[in-house]
Tab-separated table of C-alpha atoms in Angstrom:
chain	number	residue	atom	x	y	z
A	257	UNK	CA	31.925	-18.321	-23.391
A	258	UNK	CA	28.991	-15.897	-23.949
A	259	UNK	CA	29.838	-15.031	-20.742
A	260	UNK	CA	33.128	-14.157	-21.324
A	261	UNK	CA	32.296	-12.162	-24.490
A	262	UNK	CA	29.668	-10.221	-22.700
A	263	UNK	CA	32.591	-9.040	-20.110
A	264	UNK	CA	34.710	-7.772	-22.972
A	265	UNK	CA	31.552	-6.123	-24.120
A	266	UNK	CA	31.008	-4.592	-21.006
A	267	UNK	CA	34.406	-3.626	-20.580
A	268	UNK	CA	34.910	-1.501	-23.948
A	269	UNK	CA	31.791	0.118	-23.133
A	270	UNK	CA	33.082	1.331	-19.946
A	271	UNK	CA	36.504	2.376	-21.466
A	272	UNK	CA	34.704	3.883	-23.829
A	273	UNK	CA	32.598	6.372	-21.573
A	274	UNK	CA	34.568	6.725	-18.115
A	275	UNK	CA	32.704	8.930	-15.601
A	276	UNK	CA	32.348	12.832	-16.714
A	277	UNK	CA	33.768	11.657	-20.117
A	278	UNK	CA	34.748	15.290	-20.325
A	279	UNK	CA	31.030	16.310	-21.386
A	280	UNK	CA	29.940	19.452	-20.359
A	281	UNK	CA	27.089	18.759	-17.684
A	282	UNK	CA	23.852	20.512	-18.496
A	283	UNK	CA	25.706	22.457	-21.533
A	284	UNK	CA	22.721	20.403	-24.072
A	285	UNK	CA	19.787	18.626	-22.841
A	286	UNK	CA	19.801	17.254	-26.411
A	287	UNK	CA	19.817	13.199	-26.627
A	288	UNK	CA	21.398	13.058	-29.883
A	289	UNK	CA	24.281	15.304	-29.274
A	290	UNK	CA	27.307	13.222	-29.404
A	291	UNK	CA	29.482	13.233	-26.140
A	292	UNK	CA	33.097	13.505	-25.912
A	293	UNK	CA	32.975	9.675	-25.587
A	294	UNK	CA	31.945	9.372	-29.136
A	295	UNK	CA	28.256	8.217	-28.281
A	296	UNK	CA	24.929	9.862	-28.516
A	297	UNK	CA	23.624	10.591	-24.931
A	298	UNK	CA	20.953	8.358	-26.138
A	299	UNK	CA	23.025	5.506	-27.006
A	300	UNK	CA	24.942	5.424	-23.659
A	301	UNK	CA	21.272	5.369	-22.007
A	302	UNK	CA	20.402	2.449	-23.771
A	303	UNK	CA	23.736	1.113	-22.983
A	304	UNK	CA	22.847	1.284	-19.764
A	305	UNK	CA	19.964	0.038	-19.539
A	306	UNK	CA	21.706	-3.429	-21.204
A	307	UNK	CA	24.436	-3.372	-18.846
A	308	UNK	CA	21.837	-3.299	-15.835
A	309	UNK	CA	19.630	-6.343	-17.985
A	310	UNK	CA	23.059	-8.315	-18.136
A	311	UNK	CA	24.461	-7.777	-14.289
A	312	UNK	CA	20.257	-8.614	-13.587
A	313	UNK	CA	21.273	-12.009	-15.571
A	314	UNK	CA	24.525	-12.482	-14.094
A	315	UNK	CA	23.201	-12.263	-10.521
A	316	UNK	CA	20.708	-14.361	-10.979
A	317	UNK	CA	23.114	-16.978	-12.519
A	318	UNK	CA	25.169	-16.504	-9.061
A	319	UNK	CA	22.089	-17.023	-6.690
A	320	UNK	CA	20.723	-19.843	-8.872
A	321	UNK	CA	24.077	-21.831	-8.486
A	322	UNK	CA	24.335	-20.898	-4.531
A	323	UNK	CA	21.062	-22.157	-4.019
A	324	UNK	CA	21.396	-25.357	-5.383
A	325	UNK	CA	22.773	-28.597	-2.971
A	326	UNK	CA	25.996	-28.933	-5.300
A	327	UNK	CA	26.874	-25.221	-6.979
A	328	UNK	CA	28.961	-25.652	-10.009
A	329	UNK	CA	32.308	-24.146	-9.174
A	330	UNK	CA	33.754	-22.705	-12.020
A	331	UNK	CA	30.158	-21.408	-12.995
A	332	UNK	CA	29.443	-19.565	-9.749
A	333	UNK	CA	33.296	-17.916	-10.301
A	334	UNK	CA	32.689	-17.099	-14.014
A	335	UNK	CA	29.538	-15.748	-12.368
A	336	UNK	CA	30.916	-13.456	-10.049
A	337	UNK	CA	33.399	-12.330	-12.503
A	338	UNK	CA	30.506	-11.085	-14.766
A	339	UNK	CA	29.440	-9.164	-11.548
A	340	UNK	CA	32.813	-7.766	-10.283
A	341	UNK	CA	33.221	-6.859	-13.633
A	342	UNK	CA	29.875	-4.681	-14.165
A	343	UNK	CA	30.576	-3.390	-10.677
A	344	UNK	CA	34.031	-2.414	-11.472
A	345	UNK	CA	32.423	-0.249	-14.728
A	346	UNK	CA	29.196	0.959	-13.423
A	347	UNK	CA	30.416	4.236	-12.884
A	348	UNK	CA	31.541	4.820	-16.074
A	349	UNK	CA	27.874	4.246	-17.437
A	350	UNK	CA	26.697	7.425	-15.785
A	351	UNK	CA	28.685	9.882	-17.848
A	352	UNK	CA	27.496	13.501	-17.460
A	353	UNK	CA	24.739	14.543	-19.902
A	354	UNK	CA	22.893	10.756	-19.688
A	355	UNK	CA	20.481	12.046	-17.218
A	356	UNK	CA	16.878	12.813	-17.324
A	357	UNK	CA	17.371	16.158	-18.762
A	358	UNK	CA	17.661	14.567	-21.868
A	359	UNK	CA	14.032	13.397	-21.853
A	360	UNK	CA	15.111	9.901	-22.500
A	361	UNK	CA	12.808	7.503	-20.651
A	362	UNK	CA	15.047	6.329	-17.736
A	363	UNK	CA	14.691	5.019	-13.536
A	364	UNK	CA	17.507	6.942	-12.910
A	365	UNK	CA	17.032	9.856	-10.924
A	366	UNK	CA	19.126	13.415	-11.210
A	367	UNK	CA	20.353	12.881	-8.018
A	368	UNK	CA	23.152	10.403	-9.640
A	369	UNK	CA	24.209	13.562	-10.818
A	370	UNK	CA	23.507	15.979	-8.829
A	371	UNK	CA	24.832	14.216	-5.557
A	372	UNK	CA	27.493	12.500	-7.050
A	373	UNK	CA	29.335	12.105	-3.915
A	374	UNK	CA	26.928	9.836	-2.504
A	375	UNK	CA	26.026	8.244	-5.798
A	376	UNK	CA	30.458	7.422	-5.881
A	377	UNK	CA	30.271	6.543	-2.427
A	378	UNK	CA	27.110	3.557	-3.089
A	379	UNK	CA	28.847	2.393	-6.361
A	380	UNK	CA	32.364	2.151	-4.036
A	381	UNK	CA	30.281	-0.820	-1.887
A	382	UNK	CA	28.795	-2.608	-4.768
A	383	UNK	CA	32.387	-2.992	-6.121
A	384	UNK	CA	33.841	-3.907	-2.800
A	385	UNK	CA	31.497	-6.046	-2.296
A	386	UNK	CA	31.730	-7.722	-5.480
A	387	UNK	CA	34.857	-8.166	-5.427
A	388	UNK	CA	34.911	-10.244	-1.995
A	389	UNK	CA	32.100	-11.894	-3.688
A	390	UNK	CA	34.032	-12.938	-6.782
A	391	UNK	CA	37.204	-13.750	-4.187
A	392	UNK	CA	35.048	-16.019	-1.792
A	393	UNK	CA	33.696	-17.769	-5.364
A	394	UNK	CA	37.676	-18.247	-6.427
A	395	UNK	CA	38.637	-19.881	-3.239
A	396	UNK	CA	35.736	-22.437	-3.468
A	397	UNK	CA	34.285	-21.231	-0.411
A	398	UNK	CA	30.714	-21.145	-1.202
A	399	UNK	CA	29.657	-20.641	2.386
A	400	UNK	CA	31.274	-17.384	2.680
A	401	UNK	CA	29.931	-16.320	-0.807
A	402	UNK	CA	26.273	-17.605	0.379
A	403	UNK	CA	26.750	-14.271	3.036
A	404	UNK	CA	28.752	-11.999	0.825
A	405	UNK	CA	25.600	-12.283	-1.974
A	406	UNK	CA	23.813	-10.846	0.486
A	407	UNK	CA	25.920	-7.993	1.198
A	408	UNK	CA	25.903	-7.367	-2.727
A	409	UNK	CA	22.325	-7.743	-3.133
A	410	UNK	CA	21.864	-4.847	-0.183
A	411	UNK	CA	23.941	-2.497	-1.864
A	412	UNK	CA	22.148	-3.082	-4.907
A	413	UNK	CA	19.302	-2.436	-3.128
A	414	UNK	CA	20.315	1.005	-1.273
A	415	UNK	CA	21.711	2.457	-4.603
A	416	UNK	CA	17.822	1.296	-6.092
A	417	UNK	CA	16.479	2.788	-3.071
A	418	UNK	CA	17.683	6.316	-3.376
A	419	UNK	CA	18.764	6.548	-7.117
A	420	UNK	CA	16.425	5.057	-9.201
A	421	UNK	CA	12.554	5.419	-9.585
A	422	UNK	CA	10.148	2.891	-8.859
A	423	UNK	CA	9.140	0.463	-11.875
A	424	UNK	CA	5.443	1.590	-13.210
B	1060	UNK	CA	-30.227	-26.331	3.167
B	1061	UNK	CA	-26.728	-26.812	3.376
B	1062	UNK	CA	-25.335	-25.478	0.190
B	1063	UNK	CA	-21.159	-25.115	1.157
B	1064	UNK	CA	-19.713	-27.491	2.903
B	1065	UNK	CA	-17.624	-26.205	5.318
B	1066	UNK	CA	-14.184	-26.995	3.141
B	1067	UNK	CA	-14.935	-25.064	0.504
B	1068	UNK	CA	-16.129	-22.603	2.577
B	1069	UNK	CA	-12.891	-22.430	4.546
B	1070	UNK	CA	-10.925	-22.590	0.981
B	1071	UNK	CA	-12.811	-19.947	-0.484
B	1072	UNK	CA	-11.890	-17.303	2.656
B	1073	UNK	CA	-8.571	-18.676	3.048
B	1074	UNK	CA	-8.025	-17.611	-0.697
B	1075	UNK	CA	-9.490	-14.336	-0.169
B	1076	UNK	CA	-7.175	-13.563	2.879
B	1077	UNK	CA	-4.269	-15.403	0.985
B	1078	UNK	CA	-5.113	-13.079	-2.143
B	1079	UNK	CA	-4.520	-9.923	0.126
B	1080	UNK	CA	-1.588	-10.793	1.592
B	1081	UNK	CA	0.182	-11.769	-1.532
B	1082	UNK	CA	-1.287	-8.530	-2.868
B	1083	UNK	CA	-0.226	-6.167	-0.062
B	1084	UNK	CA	3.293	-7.876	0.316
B	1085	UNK	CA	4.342	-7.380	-3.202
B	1086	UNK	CA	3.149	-3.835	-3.179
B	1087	UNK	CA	5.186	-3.675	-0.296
B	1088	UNK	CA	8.173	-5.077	-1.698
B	1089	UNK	CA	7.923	-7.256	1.067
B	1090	UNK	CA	8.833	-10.790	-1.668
B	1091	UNK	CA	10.022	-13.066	0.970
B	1092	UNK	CA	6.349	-12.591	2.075
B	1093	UNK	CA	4.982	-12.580	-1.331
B	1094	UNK	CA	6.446	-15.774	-2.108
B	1095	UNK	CA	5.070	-17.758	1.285
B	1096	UNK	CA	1.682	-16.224	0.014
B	1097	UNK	CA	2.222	-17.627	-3.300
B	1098	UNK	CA	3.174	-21.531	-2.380
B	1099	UNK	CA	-0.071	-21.023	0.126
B	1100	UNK	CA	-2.475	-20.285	-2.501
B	1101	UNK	CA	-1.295	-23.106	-4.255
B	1102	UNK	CA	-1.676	-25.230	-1.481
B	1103	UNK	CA	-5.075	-23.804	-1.570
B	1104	UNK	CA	-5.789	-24.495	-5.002
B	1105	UNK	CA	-4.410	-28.325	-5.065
B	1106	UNK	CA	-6.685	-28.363	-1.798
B	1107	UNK	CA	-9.553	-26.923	-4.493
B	1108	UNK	CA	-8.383	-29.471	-7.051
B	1109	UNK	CA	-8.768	-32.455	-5.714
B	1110	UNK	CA	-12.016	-31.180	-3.815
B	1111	UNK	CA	-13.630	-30.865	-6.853
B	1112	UNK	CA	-13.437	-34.256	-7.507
B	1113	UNK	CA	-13.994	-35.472	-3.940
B	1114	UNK	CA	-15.769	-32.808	-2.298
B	1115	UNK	CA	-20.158	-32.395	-1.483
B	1116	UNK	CA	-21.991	-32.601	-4.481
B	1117	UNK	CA	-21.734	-28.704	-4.854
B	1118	UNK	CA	-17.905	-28.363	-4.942
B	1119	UNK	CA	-17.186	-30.705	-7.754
B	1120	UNK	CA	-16.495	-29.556	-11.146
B	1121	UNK	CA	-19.293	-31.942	-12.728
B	1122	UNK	CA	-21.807	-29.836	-11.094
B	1123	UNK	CA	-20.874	-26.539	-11.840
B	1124	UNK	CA	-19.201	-26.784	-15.188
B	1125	UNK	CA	-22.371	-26.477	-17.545
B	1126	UNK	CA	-22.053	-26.433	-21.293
B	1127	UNK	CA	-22.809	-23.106	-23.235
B	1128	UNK	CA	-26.898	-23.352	-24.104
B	1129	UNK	CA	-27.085	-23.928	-20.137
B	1130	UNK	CA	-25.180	-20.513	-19.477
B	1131	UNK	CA	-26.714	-18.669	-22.554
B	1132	UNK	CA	-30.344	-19.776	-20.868
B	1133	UNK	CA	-29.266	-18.808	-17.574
B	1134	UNK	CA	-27.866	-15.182	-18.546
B	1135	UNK	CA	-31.193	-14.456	-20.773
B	1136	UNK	CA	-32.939	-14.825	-17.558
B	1137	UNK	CA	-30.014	-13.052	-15.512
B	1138	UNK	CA	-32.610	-9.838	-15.612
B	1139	UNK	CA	-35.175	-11.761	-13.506
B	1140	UNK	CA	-35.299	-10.479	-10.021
B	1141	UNK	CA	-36.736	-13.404	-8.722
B	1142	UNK	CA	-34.166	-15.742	-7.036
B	1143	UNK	CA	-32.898	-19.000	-9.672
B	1144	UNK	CA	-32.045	-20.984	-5.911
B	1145	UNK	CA	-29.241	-23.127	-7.438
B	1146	UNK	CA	-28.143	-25.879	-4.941
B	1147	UNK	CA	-24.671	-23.884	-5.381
B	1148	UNK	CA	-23.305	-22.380	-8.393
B	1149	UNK	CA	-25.121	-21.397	-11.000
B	1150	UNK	CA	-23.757	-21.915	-14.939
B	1151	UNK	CA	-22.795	-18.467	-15.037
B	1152	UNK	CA	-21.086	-18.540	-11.815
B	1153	UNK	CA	-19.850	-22.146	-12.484
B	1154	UNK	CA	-18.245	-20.727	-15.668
B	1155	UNK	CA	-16.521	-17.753	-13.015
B	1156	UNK	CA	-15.295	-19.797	-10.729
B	1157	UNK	CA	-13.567	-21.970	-13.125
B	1158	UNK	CA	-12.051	-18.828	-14.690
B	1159	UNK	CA	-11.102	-17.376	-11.578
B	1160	UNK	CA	-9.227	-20.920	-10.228
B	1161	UNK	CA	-7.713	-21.275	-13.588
B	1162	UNK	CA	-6.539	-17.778	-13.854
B	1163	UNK	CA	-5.076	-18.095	-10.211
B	1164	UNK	CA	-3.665	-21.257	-11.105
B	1165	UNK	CA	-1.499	-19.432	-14.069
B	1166	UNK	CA	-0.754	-16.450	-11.864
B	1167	UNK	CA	1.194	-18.939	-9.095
B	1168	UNK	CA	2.671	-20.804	-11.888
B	1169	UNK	CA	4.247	-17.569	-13.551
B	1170	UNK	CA	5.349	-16.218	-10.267
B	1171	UNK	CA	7.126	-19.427	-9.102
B	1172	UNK	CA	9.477	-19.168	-12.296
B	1173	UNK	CA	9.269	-15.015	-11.644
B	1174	UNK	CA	12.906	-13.298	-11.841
B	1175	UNK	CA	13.171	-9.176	-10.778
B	1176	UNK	CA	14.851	-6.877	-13.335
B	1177	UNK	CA	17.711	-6.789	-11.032
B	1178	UNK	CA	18.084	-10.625	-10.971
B	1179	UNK	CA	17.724	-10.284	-6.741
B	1180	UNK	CA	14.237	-11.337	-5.870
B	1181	UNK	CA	13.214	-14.692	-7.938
B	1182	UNK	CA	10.027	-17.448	-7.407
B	1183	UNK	CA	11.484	-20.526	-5.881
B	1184	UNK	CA	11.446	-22.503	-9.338
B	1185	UNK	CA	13.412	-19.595	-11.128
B	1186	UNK	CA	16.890	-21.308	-11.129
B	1187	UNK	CA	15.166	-23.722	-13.844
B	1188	UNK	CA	14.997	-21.191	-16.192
B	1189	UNK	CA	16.909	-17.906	-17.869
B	1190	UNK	CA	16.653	-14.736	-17.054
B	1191	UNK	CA	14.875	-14.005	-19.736
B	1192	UNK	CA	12.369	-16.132	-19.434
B	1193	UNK	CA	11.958	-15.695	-16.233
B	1194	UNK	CA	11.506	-11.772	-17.065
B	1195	UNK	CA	8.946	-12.619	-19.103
B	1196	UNK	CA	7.058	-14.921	-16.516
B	1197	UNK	CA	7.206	-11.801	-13.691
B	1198	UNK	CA	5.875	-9.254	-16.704
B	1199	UNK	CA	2.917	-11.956	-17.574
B	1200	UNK	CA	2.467	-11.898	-13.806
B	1201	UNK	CA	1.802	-8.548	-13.586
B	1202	UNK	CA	-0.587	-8.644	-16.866
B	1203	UNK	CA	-2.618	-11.584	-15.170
B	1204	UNK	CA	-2.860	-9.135	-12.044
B	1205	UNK	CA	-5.076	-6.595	-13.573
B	1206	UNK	CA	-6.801	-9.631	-15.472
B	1207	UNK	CA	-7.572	-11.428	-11.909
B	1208	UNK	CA	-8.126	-7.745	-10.420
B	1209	UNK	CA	-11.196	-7.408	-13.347
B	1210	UNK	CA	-12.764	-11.374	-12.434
B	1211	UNK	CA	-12.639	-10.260	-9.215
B	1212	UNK	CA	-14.282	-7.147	-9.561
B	1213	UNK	CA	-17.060	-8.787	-11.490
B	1214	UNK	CA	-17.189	-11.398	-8.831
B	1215	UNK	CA	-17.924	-8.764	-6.217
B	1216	UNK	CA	-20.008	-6.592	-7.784
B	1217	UNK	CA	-22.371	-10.247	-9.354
B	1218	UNK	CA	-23.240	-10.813	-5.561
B	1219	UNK	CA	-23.873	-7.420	-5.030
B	1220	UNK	CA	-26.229	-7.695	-7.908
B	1221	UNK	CA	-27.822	-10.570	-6.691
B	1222	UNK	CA	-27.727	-8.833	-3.212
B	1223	UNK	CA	-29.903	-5.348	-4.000
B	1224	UNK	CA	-31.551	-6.614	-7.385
B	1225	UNK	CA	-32.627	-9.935	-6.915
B	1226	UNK	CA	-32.585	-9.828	-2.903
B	1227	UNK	CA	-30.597	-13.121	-2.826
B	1228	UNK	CA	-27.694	-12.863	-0.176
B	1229	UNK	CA	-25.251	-15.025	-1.497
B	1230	UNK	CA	-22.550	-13.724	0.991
B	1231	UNK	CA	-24.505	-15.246	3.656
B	1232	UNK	CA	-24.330	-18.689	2.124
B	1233	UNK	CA	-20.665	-18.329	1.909
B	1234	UNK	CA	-20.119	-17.571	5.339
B	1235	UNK	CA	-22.699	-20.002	7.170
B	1236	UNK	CA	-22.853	-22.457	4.095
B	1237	UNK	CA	-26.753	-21.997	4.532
B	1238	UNK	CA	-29.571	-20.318	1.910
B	1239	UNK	CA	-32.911	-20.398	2.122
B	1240	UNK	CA	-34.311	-22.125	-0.774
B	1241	UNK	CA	-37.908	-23.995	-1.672
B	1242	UNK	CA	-37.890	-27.608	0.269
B	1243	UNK	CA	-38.712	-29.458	-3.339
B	1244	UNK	CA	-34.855	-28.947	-4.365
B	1245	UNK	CA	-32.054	-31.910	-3.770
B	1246	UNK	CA	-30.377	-31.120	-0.989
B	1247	UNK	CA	-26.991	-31.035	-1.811
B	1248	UNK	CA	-24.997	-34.496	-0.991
B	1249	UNK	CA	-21.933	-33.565	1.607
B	1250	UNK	CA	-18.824	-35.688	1.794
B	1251	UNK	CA	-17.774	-36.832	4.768
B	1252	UNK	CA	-15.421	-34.941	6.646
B	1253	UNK	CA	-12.631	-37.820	6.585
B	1254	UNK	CA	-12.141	-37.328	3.425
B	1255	UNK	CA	-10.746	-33.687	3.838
B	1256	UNK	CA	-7.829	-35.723	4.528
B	1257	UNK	CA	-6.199	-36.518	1.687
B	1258	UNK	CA	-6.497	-33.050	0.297
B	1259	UNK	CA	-4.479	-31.769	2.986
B	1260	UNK	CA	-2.255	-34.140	2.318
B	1261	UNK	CA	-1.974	-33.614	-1.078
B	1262	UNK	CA	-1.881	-29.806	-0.957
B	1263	UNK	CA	1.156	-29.833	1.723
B	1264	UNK	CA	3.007	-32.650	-0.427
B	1265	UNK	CA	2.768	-30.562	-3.265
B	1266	UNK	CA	4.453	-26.789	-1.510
B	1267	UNK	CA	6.721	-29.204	0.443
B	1268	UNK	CA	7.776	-30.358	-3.115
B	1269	UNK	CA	8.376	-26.874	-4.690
B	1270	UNK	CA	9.891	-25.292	-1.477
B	1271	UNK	CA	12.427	-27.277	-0.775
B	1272	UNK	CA	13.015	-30.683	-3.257
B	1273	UNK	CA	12.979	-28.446	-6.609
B	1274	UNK	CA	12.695	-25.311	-5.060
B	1275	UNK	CA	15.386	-22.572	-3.583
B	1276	UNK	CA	13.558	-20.646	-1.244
């Protein structure tokens, strides 16, 4: 149920700030300026930063059911639901203007922005691979989704590798 | 006179080597690494465990853990540059080594239950608990770090006080178990080396247990 909730969350949120967002890129380094989505800069980053916290959660919650003997089911599909869902919006919580121009404390490097070709391209295999995650998970097979988490995890870890900073 | 035995000789190196590796393969990022690191040194410190209990005369707790006057008498006289010769550790020391094992003890217990911010790396006990919590377990991890990077510190630099101040080469005893001390002191009382057994024993049932019966690694 929380679950469930926390997808509609994430789901408004995205709605809410679609990629570009029709901000002007660079126009205002300023954190507080409101973007066309109707949020602070600021607010989206700390948006952000929840949405990665939650799809953290929800990924664990899919490799903690795989690697048990027995998974639960219906909790390794509501699982990678919660993940095809975040990978379906994680675009959309990159709006122009949320980068670290603004001086916000953030990971995320410029280069989101600044090679956003490459940045679109990286987000493209997280959501295809979450998807066939989240299909494998609906047809029971857990085998299959044992090697697709995998595939997930990697492109998690690429996009990390090149877009984000190292922790401290 | 035998001081170490040779267990708790080859324990204390084997931690030391252990500590590097887990160490160096975090930094690394290398985790799958990290966390066959981790269930060693707790191998190592069940091993430690039940050695202080079984173990020579030297290794066992009731030896080395000394009330408070005993280790406010002994550091009052820490200035002394003649050599104490303890038959093994002295109170001050005892009172180190049971931080250190205790500290090391907490830092393996917080990294089996350790979760990354991106929920992909995890300690094999992790599925037990939220993410949350097991957030919180890999950020205390870290904070014990820099605590067990400080005892160690201290450890290193105490020998090398004893080293150059007092002339005492404690390092030496470590590595051949041997030290050179007046002939009117107890020698220390060694356990045979049968009973090495069970702690092996005891140290493999207990990563065999967390690696694969509640484990997920």
């Amino acid at each position: 149920m929380i679950l469930c909730l926390r997808s509609l969350a994430l789901a408004a949120t995205a709605l809410a700030c679609q990629p570009g967002g029709g901000a002007d890129p660079g126009a205002s380094a300023d954190p507080d300026r409101m973007l066309a989505s109707g949020m602070t800069a600021r607010q989206v980053i700390e948006a952000r930063a929840l949405h990665f916290k939650d799809l953290g959660g929800s990924f664990k919650a899919v490799r903690d059911q795989l690697a048990t003997a027995s998974p639960n089911p219906s909790l390794v599909r509501l699982a990678t639901q919660e993940v095809k869902y975040a990978s379906d919006d994680l675009p959309g919580w990159f709006p122009a203007g949320t980068g670290p121009e603004t001086g916000v404390e953030m990971r995320a490097f410029a280069e989101v922005w600044s090679d956003s070709e490459g940045f679109a391209e990286i987000s493209t295999r997280f959501r295809e691979s979450a998807a066939a995650l989240h299909a494998t998970a609906q047809d029971d097979d857990l085998d299959a989704a044992r090697s697709q988490v995998r595939a997930v995890g990697e492109a998690c870890k690429d996009c990390h590798d090149r877009y984000r900073a190292e922790e401290d | 006179m035998r001081v170490w035995d040779l267990p708790t000789r080859a324990f204390h190196w084997a931690l030391v080597s252990m500590s590097l590796f887990a160490w160096g393969s975090a930094e690394l990022g290398e985790l799958a690494w990290h966390r066959r690191a981790g269930l060693a040194i707790l191998g190592l410190l069940v091993f430690r465990l039940y050695w202080g209990f079984a173990g020579s005369s030297t290794a066992r707790f009731h030896h080395f853990i000394r009330g408070p006057r005993a280790v406010i008498v002994y550091a009052r006289r820490l200035h002394l540059r003649n050599p104490a010769y303890h038959i093994g550790h002295n109170p001050l020391s005892g009172l180190g080594a049971v931080a250190l094992l205790a500290l090391l003890a907490l830092q393996v217990a917080l990294g089996l239950f350790a979760v990354d911010v991106d929920g992909l790396e995890s300690g094999p006990l992790s599925h037990w608990v939220s993410f949350d919590v097991g957030r919180l377990a890999a950020e205390t991890h870290e904070i014990v770090f820099g605590a067990l990077a400080m005892l160690v510190t201290l450890h290193v630099s105490a020998i090398a006080f004893y080293a150059f101040y007092k002339r005492d080469n404690l390092l030496e005893a470590m590595l051949r178990g041997d030290r050179c001390v007046p002939e009117t002191r107890t020698p220390a009382h060694l356990a045979p080396h049968w009973r090495v057994l069970p702690g092996l024993l005891l140290a493999g049932a207990a990563i065999w247990l967390i690696a694969t019966v509640l484990g997920s690694a």
